[in-house]
Amino acid sequence: MSLLVVGLSHRSAPVSLLERASLHADAQTKLLQDTVAAEPATEAAVLATCNRIELYADVDKFHAGVAELSTLLARHSGVGLEELTPYLYVHYEDRAVHHLFSVACGLDSMVVGEGQILGQMKDCLARAQDLHTAGRLLNDLFQQALRVGKRAHSETGIDRAGQSLVTFGLEQLSRGADVAAWARGKKALVIGAGSMSSLAAATLARAGVAEIVIANRTPERAERLARILATGDDTDVLARAVPMDAVPAELARADVAVSCTGATGLVLTAGTVATAVEGRTGTAVTAQGRKDAAGVDAARGAAATGAAGAHGRTAVADDPRETPLPPATVGAEEGCPVDLATVAAAEPGFSLLGESAVAGIDAATLEQHGTWVDNGTVDRREAARRSAEADAELITALAATAATVGRIPERRRPEPVVVAPRPEPALSLLDLAMPRDVDAAVHRLAGVRLVDIESLAEASADAPMAADVDQVRRIVSDEVAAFGAAQRAAHITPTVVALRAMAADVVAGEIARLEGRLPGMDDKHRAEITQTVRRVVDKLLHAPTVRVKQLAAEPGGAGYADALRTLFDLDPDTVASVSQADDSNTPEKNGRNRGPA
């Protein structure tokens, strides 16, 4: 077994890079075809989800395989190899098997224990089978991974440790409150009708929302999902389908929106969301943080900007950190050695106790100012007579202090920082797409709460691990050992078959020679002699072949097949032909076995 995986995930790369490197269906197909066309790889499969991109291959050379797979990932993702390389991880042979089994059990998911990955792995295997890029190794590997994942979920409580990404995202939107209580009676908009969007719609319906609107580029799929929701036995929700161009209007009616499409560009811009919230609340939406109104207007576009003027929206206030503070009152601070009239004119927003107090002030005046703040007095004329040597001594003393305590002592009182409270959201957005569907600038809009893949990754890092995770890890370790043993044993099977075929040929030749020497031998005696010779050969070969299979199944046992071929002078072409015959007779090779449902 020479299994190699090269990939990146939410654990190794920032979400922004994952978003740029995401592969659509056509890109995955081309990547598979190019991988098996490359010299080191004979099989290939791509596992691409919202938080991971992994390329699995059966390679004959490790270093050449790593180089080729990394290059192919960079080429098809559109991210330069130099930028991508620091975030890639590589697993080989047993470590690669361990990684895939852990992924199947949900141990490597953003939400530990989630079961959606099993469906994504089935799709990965089906795609590789359809393109004939999955041979014996990858078929065995992925089907066993699916069985291990199901075993982990059935034998442990890993489901209690994890949830679906949809459920976890809704919990983040509800700020930890009960999702059912938070969602009850709300109007929901679901953009997309794929597996993740369907799961989101079903979860919202079970949580008790009053209405679900499905928007999709394919109307038939949206209508089908709406019918399923409306006629479900476990839900009581009004569901309807709308075209994609109705999304802005429906967004203005919605309390919560979930988006998960395969679009390569933004589905909801900051301007679209701001317009929807303004239409819902009747008040202008302000941007919080460093971005000001110009950023939102740019997202809306020229048409949206014109509409804003027509509807009489007020401009978003500038960032308070970029707004000059009112000038200090000259002469208000009695005894201050700083010439306020000069400094205030040169430095707008000057504050005696603020950060601007040190800007453009010489060392002597700064020292007097510090002493004044501490209610002390300094002779200005004496300070003016300070020599350059004295200034150098002061700098040296400050450097020594910084080296000792790690900082220069602060002598000025810091100004209090006032943080404006964020209002309760009028619209809650959950973006589960990769690349993102919702503009990240929406995070800064007042009245909107956005939870996306990046914020889910941050939240999941603090999620507690369940006790069952340790049990799942033990299951993974046991299954990896069993899979490796089976693969190593399978590796020697063609050699054993070739050995027995050679023995059968020897028996047949000796029986023919015996018949030539004893031409009068009847059929009864001939059959008895033939059976006796075969039994002798079988008994002689039984113990060695059984033992060699056991030894070959152990780590490092691959050399036993070579030893067997050397000892019995087996023809390598015969062994290879047996192996190829086994591969051609494997139903998975032709894609007929899609794995467990």
XYZ file of C-alpha atoms in Angstrom:
597
model
C 0.000 0.000 0.000
C 1.372 3.399 -1.041
C -1.526 5.638 -0.085
C -0.762 9.359 -0.059
C -2.994 12.286 0.898
C -2.147 15.955 0.408
C -4.648 18.538 1.577
C -5.616 21.514 3.669
C -8.470 22.060 6.097
C -9.818 24.455 8.688
C -7.178 23.091 11.074
C -4.228 23.951 8.849
C -5.314 27.001 6.845
C -7.291 30.206 7.435
C -10.834 30.183 6.134
C -9.975 32.963 3.686
C -7.448 30.672 1.977
C -9.864 27.716 1.997
C -12.403 29.963 0.350
C -10.008 30.882 -2.453
C -8.835 27.295 -2.919
C -12.315 25.755 -3.051
C -12.987 23.477 -6.050
C -16.249 23.382 -7.963
C -17.455 20.126 -9.524
C -15.784 20.637 -12.908
C -12.473 21.525 -11.266
C -12.639 18.363 -9.143
C -13.227 16.248 -12.260
C -10.279 17.800 -14.073
C -8.074 17.398 -10.991
C -8.866 13.668 -10.804
C -8.154 13.157 -14.487
C -4.855 15.044 -14.324
C -3.799 13.152 -11.190
C -4.138 9.669 -12.679
C -2.490 10.939 -15.855
C 0.557 11.973 -13.822
C 3.401 9.476 -13.561
C 3.495 8.767 -9.767
C -0.269 8.127 -9.297
C -2.407 5.193 -10.443
C -5.600 6.009 -8.476
C -7.084 9.276 -7.201
C -10.034 10.674 -5.226
C -10.876 14.228 -4.146
C -12.665 14.951 -0.870
C -13.851 18.563 -1.050
C -16.183 20.004 1.600
C -16.811 23.440 3.045
C -13.821 23.114 5.378
C -11.373 20.751 3.661
C -9.807 19.945 0.291
C -7.919 16.637 0.173
C -6.418 14.699 -2.723
C -5.940 10.944 -2.138
C -3.778 8.877 -4.482
C -2.038 5.537 -4.804
C 1.541 6.468 -5.718
C 4.681 4.482 -6.418
C 7.089 7.193 -5.205
C 6.579 9.257 -2.061
C 8.595 12.416 -2.787
C 7.566 12.587 -6.427
C 3.971 11.981 -5.375
C 3.989 14.812 -2.829
C 5.474 17.220 -5.344
C 3.032 16.255 -8.102
C -0.105 16.293 -5.912
C 0.836 19.640 -4.356
C 1.422 21.150 -7.780
C -1.895 19.826 -9.088
C -3.798 21.183 -6.074
C -2.248 24.605 -6.558
C -2.928 24.614 -10.299
C -6.596 23.639 -10.054
C -7.392 25.736 -6.963
C -5.916 28.894 -8.458
C -3.745 29.551 -5.397
C -0.016 29.812 -6.028
C 2.094 26.879 -4.887
C 4.350 29.072 -2.726
C 1.333 30.533 -0.942
C -0.420 27.179 -0.596
C 2.513 25.040 0.570
C 2.787 26.303 4.186
C -0.817 25.261 4.830
C -0.689 21.795 3.239
C -0.453 18.587 5.273
C 0.797 15.234 4.023
C -0.061 11.740 5.314
C 1.381 8.505 3.959
C 0.377 4.842 4.192
C -0.999 4.007 7.686
C -1.063 7.668 8.707
C -3.163 8.461 5.639
C -5.597 5.672 6.547
C -5.777 6.959 10.134
C -6.528 10.464 8.869
C -9.371 9.366 6.587
C -10.942 7.146 9.258
C -10.777 10.060 11.730
C -12.448 12.309 9.176
C -15.179 9.702 8.624
C -15.898 9.569 12.364
C -16.169 13.349 12.604
C -13.055 13.718 14.764
C -11.473 16.154 12.304
C -14.652 18.101 11.568
C -15.185 21.705 12.532
C -18.036 20.432 14.717
C -16.672 17.251 16.304
C -18.912 14.245 15.760
C -21.032 15.625 12.914
C -22.282 12.962 10.543
C -22.638 14.924 7.298
C -19.099 13.982 6.312
C -20.239 10.409 5.593
C -22.520 11.581 2.796
C -19.756 13.780 1.425
C -17.358 10.817 1.425
C -19.905 8.686 -0.459
C -20.149 11.418 -3.096
C -16.348 11.528 -3.298
C -16.143 7.779 -3.915
C -18.995 7.830 -6.438
C -17.274 10.575 -8.444
C -13.992 8.646 -8.526
C -15.819 5.477 -9.594
C -17.691 7.280 -12.358
C -14.402 8.636 -13.707
C -12.641 5.265 -13.219
C -9.937 6.870 -11.071
C -10.613 4.632 -8.052
C -9.026 1.203 -8.142
C -8.837 -1.572 -5.589
C -6.993 0.465 -2.930
C -9.216 3.562 -2.883
C -12.414 1.533 -3.220
C -11.427 -0.617 -0.247
C -10.234 2.419 1.691
C -13.297 4.640 1.299
C -15.815 1.844 1.780
C -14.047 0.773 4.947
C -13.954 4.419 6.087
C -17.731 4.610 5.657
C -18.148 1.453 7.761
C -15.818 2.820 10.452
C -17.752 6.090 10.563
C -21.056 4.278 10.971
C -19.564 2.037 13.649
C -18.332 5.058 15.593
C -21.778 6.658 15.520
C -23.604 3.453 16.460
C -21.277 2.179 19.202
C -20.425 5.462 20.940
C -22.069 8.693 21.968
C -20.064 10.789 19.510
C -23.373 12.147 18.216
C -23.862 13.764 21.600
C -20.481 15.467 21.271
C -21.203 16.892 17.878
C -24.008 18.328 15.811
C -24.483 19.122 12.197
C -22.855 22.318 11.011
C -26.354 23.716 10.517
C -27.384 23.098 14.128
C -24.128 24.524 15.440
C -24.543 27.604 13.253
C -28.115 28.173 14.458
C -26.913 27.898 18.056
C -24.368 30.608 17.326
C -27.087 32.806 15.847
C -29.251 32.286 18.928
C -26.250 33.164 21.148
C -26.520 29.898 23.079
C -30.278 30.096 23.688
C -32.547 27.177 22.885
C -32.777 27.081 19.088
C -36.429 26.000 19.094
C -37.437 28.871 21.376
C -35.360 31.330 19.358
C -36.695 30.203 15.971
C -40.339 29.715 16.900
C -42.613 31.928 14.798
C -39.826 33.433 12.683
C -39.810 33.768 8.906
C -36.852 32.042 7.251
C -35.224 32.352 3.851
C -33.062 29.464 2.589
C -30.893 30.191 -0.462
C -29.923 26.997 -2.270
C -31.538 23.568 -2.498
C -28.560 21.229 -2.141
C -27.878 18.817 0.705
C -26.697 21.450 3.183
C -29.503 23.887 2.349
C -32.064 21.076 2.575
C -30.728 20.110 5.980
C -30.940 23.758 7.081
C -34.532 24.024 5.885
C -35.515 20.786 7.646
C -33.787 21.891 10.860
C -35.563 25.248 10.813
C -38.906 23.546 10.128
C -38.455 21.202 13.094
C -37.434 24.167 15.250
C -40.836 25.748 14.654
C -40.373 28.623 12.217
C -43.635 29.913 10.808
C -42.576 30.176 7.164
C -39.693 28.982 4.967
C -38.978 30.466 1.556
C -36.669 28.448 -0.736
C -34.717 30.297 -3.431
C -32.683 28.392 -5.986
C -31.370 28.858 -9.512
C -33.181 25.659 -10.526
C -36.886 26.307 -9.751
C -37.800 22.614 -9.878
C -35.419 21.751 -7.028
C -36.701 24.647 -4.904
C -40.314 23.616 -5.481
C -39.555 19.989 -4.659
C -37.898 20.945 -1.366
C -40.803 23.261 -0.501
C -43.300 20.429 -1.104
C -41.315 18.061 1.110
C -41.255 20.610 3.936
C -44.939 21.500 3.622
C -46.114 17.876 3.616
C -43.700 16.485 6.211
C -45.217 14.533 9.075
C -42.900 16.016 11.713
C -43.240 19.656 10.638
C -46.028 22.208 10.426
C -44.628 25.038 8.341
C -45.690 27.133 5.378
C -43.110 26.588 2.627
C -42.883 28.079 -0.851
C -40.325 28.450 -3.621
C -39.201 31.681 -5.308
C -36.707 32.493 -8.084
C -33.303 33.923 -7.232
C -34.224 37.425 -8.392
C -36.805 37.541 -5.599
C -34.143 37.135 -2.900
C -33.746 40.899 -2.086
C -37.477 41.304 -1.504
C -37.738 38.086 0.521
C -34.690 39.074 2.561
C -36.524 42.209 3.702
C -39.343 39.989 5.041
C -37.127 37.373 6.710
C -35.989 37.138 10.317
C -33.302 34.554 9.550
C -31.626 33.562 6.292
C -29.381 30.586 5.509
C -27.298 30.498 2.346
C -25.308 27.590 0.938
C -24.925 27.626 -2.831
C -22.199 26.614 -5.231
C -21.838 30.139 -6.577
C -18.316 31.378 -7.211
C -19.233 34.991 -6.388
C -21.187 36.714 -3.639
C -24.901 35.985 -3.434
C -25.637 38.652 -0.803
C -23.579 41.836 -0.853
C -23.380 44.248 2.068
C -25.513 46.708 0.114
C -28.237 44.127 -0.491
C -28.356 43.209 3.187
C -28.320 46.846 4.287
C -31.188 47.667 1.929
C -33.187 44.683 3.217
C -32.714 45.682 6.851
C -33.618 49.297 6.116
C -36.743 48.129 4.323
C -37.617 45.992 7.311
C -36.882 48.492 10.084
C -37.444 51.797 8.289
C -34.197 53.194 9.682
C -30.799 53.703 8.107
C -28.207 50.979 8.664
C -24.875 52.129 10.081
C -21.567 50.367 9.672
C -19.701 49.542 12.868
C -15.930 49.229 13.082
C -13.318 50.764 10.820
C -15.410 50.863 7.657
C -17.630 53.869 7.095
C -20.627 54.565 4.902
C -18.513 54.728 1.772
C -17.710 51.014 2.147
C -21.370 50.089 2.301
C -22.246 52.382 -0.598
C -19.502 50.810 -2.692
C -20.967 47.369 -1.999
C -24.417 48.537 -3.004
C -23.203 49.838 -6.365
C -24.211 52.905 -8.277
C -27.833 51.836 -8.677
C -28.261 51.084 -5.009
C -26.649 54.388 -4.120
C -29.118 56.231 -6.265
C -31.994 54.345 -4.691
C -30.722 55.249 -1.285
C -30.878 58.914 -2.159
C -34.389 58.517 -3.517
C -35.574 56.929 -0.309
C -33.981 59.645 1.799
C -31.500 57.430 3.689
C -29.074 59.229 5.913
C -25.360 58.673 5.491
C -23.597 56.339 7.890
C -21.616 58.176 10.528
C -17.844 58.201 10.170
C -15.731 55.922 12.291
C -15.290 57.699 15.662
C -11.639 56.676 15.658
C -11.161 58.695 12.458
C -13.127 61.720 13.689
C -11.015 64.540 15.234
C -11.646 65.173 18.910
C -12.718 68.659 19.909
C -9.673 70.818 20.690
C -8.710 71.198 24.289
C -9.586 74.472 25.912
C -6.518 76.692 25.820
C -5.427 77.750 29.237
C -7.793 75.430 31.076
C -4.986 73.329 32.548
C -3.291 75.766 34.930
C 0.429 75.306 35.318
C 0.860 73.056 32.266
C 4.318 73.661 30.723
C 3.085 72.910 27.172
C 2.151 75.837 24.957
C -1.434 74.828 24.272
C -2.055 77.475 21.633
C 0.840 76.186 19.514
C 0.310 72.469 19.994
C -3.484 72.591 19.612
C -3.169 74.453 16.320
C -0.597 71.994 14.971
C -2.242 68.863 16.337
C -6.039 68.741 15.915
C -7.653 66.716 18.630
C -4.775 67.343 21.070
C -5.449 66.118 24.595
C -3.138 66.752 27.510
C -3.725 63.280 28.925
C -4.175 61.445 25.620
C -1.935 59.704 23.117
C -1.588 62.873 21.024
C 0.258 64.599 23.875
C 3.581 63.064 22.832
C 3.341 64.002 19.152
C 5.839 66.614 17.992
C 7.071 67.545 21.493
C 10.752 67.698 22.382
C 12.165 65.556 25.192
C 12.578 68.392 27.686
C 9.011 69.633 27.322
C 7.704 66.056 27.439
C 9.486 65.471 30.749
C 8.001 68.682 32.190
C 4.578 67.564 30.987
C 4.968 64.206 32.690
C 6.015 65.816 35.922
C 3.075 68.210 35.727
C 0.688 65.314 35.263
C 2.115 63.782 38.431
C 1.427 67.057 40.256
C 5.085 67.955 40.366
C 6.980 71.057 39.257
C 9.918 71.456 36.939
C 11.978 74.523 36.257
C 11.497 75.104 32.525
C 14.743 77.041 32.287
C 16.689 74.247 33.985
C 15.158 71.699 31.640
C 16.120 73.814 28.644
C 19.760 73.676 29.731
C 19.817 69.874 29.478
C 22.740 68.798 27.344
C 22.790 66.135 24.668
C 24.787 63.911 27.029
C 22.048 64.132 29.637
C 19.422 63.227 27.045
C 21.519 60.230 26.071
C 21.712 59.171 29.727
C 17.916 59.431 29.971
C 17.448 57.258 26.875
C 19.925 54.706 28.250
C 18.044 54.580 31.546
C 14.734 54.086 29.771
C 16.237 51.275 27.678
C 17.564 49.562 30.804
C 14.156 49.840 32.438
C 12.469 48.389 29.359
C 14.926 45.481 29.284
C 14.253 44.749 32.965
C 10.477 45.028 33.158
C 9.644 44.503 29.491
C 8.134 47.964 28.941
C 8.626 51.649 29.520
C 6.581 52.792 32.547
C 3.500 54.715 31.529
C 3.346 58.084 33.251
C 0.217 59.362 31.606
C -3.279 58.392 32.589
C -4.998 56.491 29.740
C -8.198 57.842 28.304
C -11.286 55.673 28.852
C -12.483 53.721 25.794
C -16.203 53.855 25.198
C -17.612 50.894 23.248
C -21.026 51.488 21.759
C -23.431 48.632 22.491
C -24.458 46.651 19.411
C -28.231 46.606 18.902
C -30.202 43.382 18.737
C -30.166 42.060 15.166
C -33.182 42.623 12.956
C -31.800 39.981 10.577
C -29.776 36.843 11.343
C -27.651 35.350 8.547
C -25.999 31.919 8.427
C -23.523 31.459 5.573
C -22.430 27.824 5.158
C -20.991 28.157 1.657
C -17.373 27.821 0.613
C -16.499 30.172 -0.985
C -18.695 32.488 1.009
C -22.123 33.554 -0.223
C -22.453 36.570 2.070
C -20.107 39.541 1.949
C -17.853 39.619 5.026
C -18.566 43.364 5.284
C -22.018 42.415 6.620
C -20.304 41.688 9.956
C -19.988 45.471 10.393
C -23.625 46.326 9.709
C -25.688 47.332 12.711
C -28.867 45.334 13.095
C -27.416 42.254 11.390
C -25.802 39.174 12.903
C -23.765 37.073 10.469
C -22.353 33.645 11.288
C -20.118 32.213 8.576
C -17.577 29.403 8.259
C -14.826 31.552 9.741
C -16.805 32.474 12.858
C -17.942 28.846 13.222
C -14.299 27.753 13.185
C -13.489 30.204 15.979
C -16.484 29.084 18.035
C -15.799 25.372 17.570
C -12.246 25.796 18.852
C -13.727 26.481 22.296
C -16.325 23.690 22.156
C -15.897 21.022 24.863
C -14.946 17.505 23.798
C -17.201 14.645 24.821
C -15.876 11.656 26.762
C -16.923 9.414 23.876
C -14.254 10.958 21.647
C -11.581 8.820 23.342
C -13.593 5.695 22.577
C -13.903 6.723 18.945
C -10.168 7.240 18.765
C -9.620 3.698 20.007
C -12.013 2.405 17.348
C -10.084 4.322 14.688
C -6.753 2.901 15.886
C -8.091 -0.664 15.862
C -9.624 -0.255 12.417
C -6.446 1.248 10.990
C -4.433 -1.737 12.237
C -6.967 -4.195 10.800
C -7.092 -2.408 7.437
C -3.314 -2.309 7.178
C -3.067 -6.013 8.013
C -5.689 -6.881 5.411
C -3.929 -4.814 2.750
C -0.554 -6.370 3.495
C -2.058 -9.853 3.477
C -3.778 -9.088 0.189
C -0.427 -7.992 -1.210
C 1.031 -11.487 -0.751
C -2.053 -13.358 -1.976
C -1.078 -13.283 -5.680
C 2.297 -14.781 -4.749
C 0.651 -17.597 -2.781
C -1.779 -18.255 -5.648
C 1.124 -18.393 -8.099
C 2.959 -20.809 -5.776
C -0.024 -23.157 -5.594
C -0.497 -22.940 -9.369
C 3.150 -23.936 -9.836
C 2.666 -26.876 -7.438
C -0.427 -27.985 -9.360
C 1.585 -27.879 -12.599
C 4.309 -30.035 -10.981
C 1.705 -32.598 -9.835
C 0.119 -32.706 -13.283
C 3.517 -33.214 -14.926
C 4.489 -36.046 -12.587
C 1.143 -37.842 -13.098
C 1.672 -37.601 -16.856
C 5.133 -39.123 -16.496
C 3.702 -41.932 -14.357
C 1.090 -42.730 -16.990
C 3.849 -42.979 -19.574
C 5.741 -45.496 -17.458
C 2.608 -47.482 -16.506
C 0.413 -47.418 -19.607
C -1.796 -50.238 -18.362
C -2.872 -48.350 -15.203
C -6.662 -48.229 -14.924
C -8.668 -45.095 -14.194
C -9.347 -46.037 -10.573
C -5.691 -46.340 -9.664
C -4.782 -43.251 -11.676
C -7.364 -41.139 -9.765
C -6.224 -42.508 -6.410
C -2.562 -41.794 -7.115
C -3.375 -38.293 -8.396
C -5.438 -37.483 -5.295
C -2.702 -38.795 -2.999
C 0.013 -36.696 -4.607
C -2.172 -33.575 -4.459
C -2.891 -34.164 -0.758
C 0.837 -34.465 -0.053
C 1.571 -31.193 -1.888
C -1.300 -29.377 -0.203
C -0.189 -30.485 3.257
C 3.370 -29.409 2.565
C 2.258 -25.971 1.387
C -0.519 -25.371 3.911
C 1.515 -24.399 6.977
C 4.050 -22.204 5.106
C 1.385 -20.321 3.129
C -0.797 -19.719 6.194
C 2.190 -18.567 8.201
C 3.499 -16.310 5.453
C 0.109 -14.588 5.238
C 0.185 -13.980 9.004
C 3.712 -12.607 8.847
C 2.929 -10.449 5.827
C -0.020 -8.886 7.686
C 2.311 -7.538 10.363
C 3.998 -4.144 9.959
C 7.063 -4.520 7.780
C 5.845 -7.829 6.372
C 5.898 -6.783 2.731
C 9.265 -8.489 2.241
C 7.819 -11.968 2.746
C 6.235 -11.932 -0.704
C 9.639 -11.199 -2.248
C 11.222 -13.979 -0.190
C 8.584 -16.457 -1.320
C 9.080 -15.584 -4.977
C 12.846 -15.956 -4.585
C 12.739 -19.282 -2.705
C 10.418 -20.971 -5.174
C 11.725 -19.164 -8.258
C 8.267 -17.904 -9.155
C 7.814 -16.059 -12.416
C 7.126 -12.347 -11.661
C 4.893 -12.103 -14.742
C 2.734 -14.924 -13.411
C 2.317 -13.157 -10.066
C 1.486 -9.890 -11.836
C -1.088 -11.597 -14.041
C -2.822 -13.057 -10.973
C -2.952 -9.605 -9.364
C -4.351 -7.988 -12.508
C -6.983 -10.724 -12.832
C -8.089 -10.059 -9.257
C -8.381 -6.313 -9.977
C -10.401 -6.821 -13.136
C -12.826 -9.112 -11.299
C -13.391 -6.616 -8.488
C -16.908 -5.131 -8.821
C -15.809 -1.828 -7.308
C -13.363 -1.345 -10.201
C -16.255 -0.795 -12.552
C -18.149 1.424 -10.148
C -20.938 -1.066 -9.481
C -20.508 -0.927 -5.716
C -21.156 2.521 -4.331
C -20.601 1.591 -0.732
C -23.127 1.330 2.063
C -26.203 3.486 1.833
